[in-house]
Amino acid sequence: MTIERVSFVAGACGEWRIQSVTAITGAGLPVATHLKRQEGGEPEDGATWTLRGVRSHQRYTQRPEAATLMARQAGLDRHDASHGALLPIVKSEAWWHLAQDDRRAIFEETSHHIAIGTEYLPMIARRLYHGRDLGEPFDFLTWFEYAPAHSAAFAELLSRLRATEEWRYVVREIDIRVVRS
Ligand code: HEM
């Protein structure tokens, strides 16, 4: 997979209008009116805040899971997916000190992240970006797009994931909701 850079730029313009910025765990972010998701290139100056990440290889997904995801998932930029959510996330040092196989066990065998998430495909389109190795403030930038009719499903997905063992390692999470402007 190509390592593609992304910048989420909050400011006065952008294709998404920000509806809410909610600190779920830890500190929030300043309020802005618009958000731009820019893959590649360098964002312009003058933003209220900019969060950066890269698309990267998969750490935990096993082959049958990858095949199921490929078969079911929808791409971004669907015409009817007028709602979006950016959830920047930081996991604790305890998480990062675990061995890879222990992290996988918590992520899937105990928390069923992929199994739960797959239930919401193709309704919810998703993209995961990594920020930790860039020295960014967030380990992950998670991005979702969905139709208004699937807002309740997205809320249910969030509450199921936040109740898992995996989320006990989440020390900062912000829930930024947007609609296409
Ligand atoms: C739409 C349904 C979802 C599906 C199908 C899904 C699937 C996945 C998969 C397959 C991975 C593992 C990638 C890898 O192997 O490295 C992953 C990672 C991740 N997902 Fe989800 N996910 C979904 C929803 C969510 C939601 C709603 C959130 C945030 C609230 C979220 C946050 C994360 C995070 C932070 C990671 C990185 C975990 C880590 O590397 O420690 N996911 N997801």
Coordinates of C-alpha atoms and ligand atoms in Angstrom, one line a residue:
M1 CA 0.0 0.0 0.0
T2 CA 1.3 3.5 -0.8
I3 CA 1.9 5.6 2.3
E4 CA -0.4 8.5 1.7
R5 CA -0.4 11.5 3.9
V6 CA -3.5 13.2 5.1
S7 CA -4.2 16.5 6.7
F8 CA -7.5 17.3 8.5
V9 CA -7.6 21.1 8.4
A10 CA -10.1 23.0 10.5
G11 CA -10.7 26.6 9.7
A12 CA -13.1 28.9 7.9
C13 CA -13.5 26.9 4.7
G14 CA -13.6 23.3 3.6
E15 CA -15.9 20.7 2.1
W16 CA -17.3 19.7 5.5
R17 CA -19.2 22.0 7.9
I18 CA -18.4 21.2 11.6
Q19 CA -21.5 20.5 13.7
S20 CA -19.9 19.6 17.0
V21 CA -16.6 19.0 18.7
T22 CA -17.0 16.8 21.7
A23 CA -14.2 15.7 24.1
I24 CA -15.0 12.1 25.0
T25 CA -11.8 11.4 27.0
G26 CA -9.1 14.0 27.7
A27 CA -8.7 17.4 26.2
G28 CA -10.8 18.6 23.3
L29 CA -9.8 20.8 20.3
P30 CA -10.7 24.5 19.5
V31 CA -14.0 25.0 17.7
A32 CA -13.9 25.9 14.0
T33 CA -16.6 26.1 11.4
H34 CA -15.3 23.9 8.6
L35 CA -13.1 20.9 8.0
K36 CA -11.0 19.8 5.0
R37 CA -9.7 16.2 4.5
Q38 CA -6.7 16.6 2.3
E39 CA -4.9 13.5 1.1
G40 CA -1.4 14.3 -0.2
G41 CA 0.2 17.7 -0.6
E42 CA 0.9 20.3 2.1
P43 CA -2.0 22.1 3.7
E44 CA -2.1 25.9 3.6
D45 CA -1.2 28.0 6.6
G46 CA -3.8 29.8 8.7
A47 CA -5.8 26.9 10.0
T48 CA -7.4 26.8 13.4
W49 CA -5.8 23.4 13.8
T50 CA -4.3 20.7 11.5
L51 CA -4.1 17.0 12.3
R52 CA -1.8 14.9 10.3
G53 CA -1.6 11.1 9.6
V54 CA -0.6 8.5 7.1
R55 CA -2.4 5.6 5.6
S56 CA -0.4 2.5 6.6
H57 CA -0.3 -1.2 6.5
Q58 CA -2.6 -3.3 8.6
R59 CA -1.3 -4.5 12.0
Y60 CA -4.0 -6.8 13.3
T61 CA -6.2 -7.9 10.4
Q62 CA -6.0 -11.5 9.5
R63 CA -6.5 -12.8 5.9
P64 CA -10.1 -14.0 6.3
E65 CA -11.0 -10.8 8.0
A66 CA -9.4 -8.8 5.3
A67 CA -11.3 -10.7 2.7
T68 CA -14.6 -10.0 4.5
L69 CA -13.8 -6.4 4.8
M70 CA -12.9 -6.1 1.1
A71 CA -16.1 -7.8 0.1
R72 CA -18.4 -5.6 2.3
Q73 CA -16.8 -2.2 2.8
A74 CA -17.9 0.9 0.8
G75 CA -15.5 3.6 -0.4
L76 CA -15.5 7.2 0.7
D77 CA -17.2 10.1 -1.2
R78 CA -20.5 8.3 -1.7
H79 CA -23.1 10.6 -3.0
D80 CA -25.6 9.9 -0.2
A81 CA -23.0 9.8 2.6
S82 CA -23.5 13.4 3.7
H83 CA -22.5 12.9 7.3
G84 CA -18.9 12.5 8.5
A85 CA -17.1 11.9 11.8
L86 CA -13.4 12.4 12.6
L87 CA -12.4 10.7 15.8
P88 CA -8.7 11.4 16.8
I89 CA -7.6 8.8 19.3
V90 CA -4.6 8.3 21.7
K91 CA -3.9 5.0 23.4
S92 CA -2.0 4.7 26.6
E93 CA 1.7 3.8 27.1
A94 CA 0.5 0.6 28.6
W95 CA -1.0 -0.4 25.2
W96 CA 2.1 0.4 23.3
H97 CA 4.2 -1.6 25.8
L98 CA 2.2 -4.7 25.1
A99 CA 3.6 -7.3 22.7
Q100 CA 1.9 -7.4 19.2
D101 CA 0.1 -10.7 19.9
D102 CA -1.3 -9.4 23.2
R103 CA -2.6 -6.3 21.4
R104 CA -4.2 -8.4 18.8
A105 CA -5.8 -10.6 21.5
I106 CA -7.3 -7.5 23.2
F107 CA -8.3 -5.9 19.9
E108 CA -10.1 -8.8 18.4
E109 CA -10.4 -12.0 20.5
T110 CA -11.6 -10.0 23.5
S111 CA -13.0 -6.8 22.1
H112 CA -14.2 -8.1 18.7
H113 CA -13.4 -4.8 17.0
I114 CA -13.4 -6.2 13.5
A115 CA -16.4 -8.5 14.1
I116 CA -18.5 -5.6 15.5
G117 CA -17.3 -3.1 12.9
T118 CA -18.1 -5.5 10.0
E119 CA -21.8 -5.6 11.1
Y120 CA -21.9 -1.9 10.1
L121 CA -20.6 -2.4 6.6
P122 CA -21.3 -1.1 4.0
M123 CA -23.4 1.5 5.9
I124 CA -20.4 3.2 7.5
A125 CA -17.4 3.9 5.2
R126 CA -14.2 4.1 7.2
R127 CA -10.5 5.1 6.8
L128 CA -7.8 4.8 9.4
Y129 CA -4.7 7.0 9.5
H130 CA -1.7 6.7 11.8
G131 CA -0.1 9.7 13.5
R132 CA 2.0 8.2 16.2
D133 CA 5.2 7.5 14.2
L134 CA 5.0 11.1 12.8
G135 CA 5.3 12.5 16.3
E136 CA 1.7 13.8 16.0
P137 CA -0.5 14.4 19.1
F138 CA -2.9 11.6 18.1
D139 CA -1.9 8.0 17.5
F140 CA -4.9 7.5 15.1
L141 CA -7.2 9.7 13.0
T142 CA -10.3 7.6 12.3
W143 CA -12.6 8.9 9.6
F144 CA -16.2 7.8 8.8
E145 CA -18.8 8.7 6.2
Y146 CA -22.5 7.7 6.4
A147 CA -26.0 8.7 5.2
P148 CA -28.2 10.5 7.7
A149 CA -30.4 7.4 7.9
H150 CA -27.5 5.5 9.4
S151 CA -26.8 8.0 12.2
A152 CA -28.4 5.8 14.8
A153 CA -26.4 2.8 13.6
F154 CA -23.2 4.8 13.9
A155 CA -24.1 5.8 17.5
E156 CA -24.7 2.2 18.3
L157 CA -21.4 1.2 16.8
L158 CA -19.6 3.8 18.9
S159 CA -21.2 2.8 22.1
R160 CA -20.4 -0.9 21.5
L161 CA -16.7 -0.2 20.8
R162 CA -16.4 2.2 23.7
A163 CA -17.6 -0.5 26.1
T164 CA -14.8 -2.9 25.0
E165 CA -11.6 -3.9 26.8
E166 CA -9.7 -2.2 23.9
W167 CA -11.2 1.2 24.9
R168 CA -9.8 0.9 28.4
Y169 CA -6.5 1.8 26.7
V170 CA -7.9 4.9 25.1
V171 CA -6.7 8.0 27.0
R172 CA -7.8 10.7 24.6
E173 CA -10.7 10.7 22.1
I174 CA -12.5 13.6 20.4
D175 CA -15.7 13.2 18.4
I176 CA -16.0 15.7 15.6
R177 CA -19.2 15.6 13.6
V178 CA -19.5 17.2 10.2
V179 CA -21.9 17.5 7.2
R180 CA -21.1 18.2 3.6
S181 CA -21.2 22.0 3.1
Ligands
HEM1 C1 -17.2 1.0 10.6 C2 -16.9 -0.2 11.2 C3 -15.4 -0.5 11.6 C4 -14.7 -1.4 11.0 C5 -15.1 -2.4 10.0 C6 -13.4 -1.3 11.6 C7 -12.3 -2.1 11.3 C8 -11.0 -1.9 11.8 C9 -9.9 -2.7 11.5 C10 -9.9 -3.9 10.5 C11 -8.8 -2.3 12.1 C12 -7.4 -2.9 12.1 C13 -6.5 -2.3 11.2 C14 -5.1 -3.1 11.3 O1 -5.1 -4.3 11.1 O2 -4.1 -2.4 11.6 C15 -9.3 -1.1 12.9 C16 -8.4 -0.4 13.6 C17 -8.9 0.7 14.4 N1 -10.1 1.2 14.4 FE1 -11.8 0.4 13.6 N2 -13.4 -0.3 12.6 C18 -14.6 0.3 12.5 C19 -15.1 1.3 13.3 C20 -14.3 2.0 14.2 C21 -14.7 3.2 15.0 C22 -16.1 3.7 15.0 C23 -13.6 3.6 15.6 C24 -13.5 4.8 16.5 C25 -14.4 5.1 17.5 C26 -12.5 2.8 15.2 C27 -11.2 3.0 15.7 C28 -10.1 2.3 15.3 C29 -8.8 2.5 15.8 C30 -8.3 3.6 16.7 C31 -8.0 1.5 15.2 C32 -6.5 1.3 15.4 C33 -6.3 0.4 16.5 C34 -4.8 0.1 16.8 O3 -4.0 0.0 15.8 O4 -4.5 0.0 18.0 N3 -12.9 1.9 14.4 N4 -10.6 -1.0 12.7

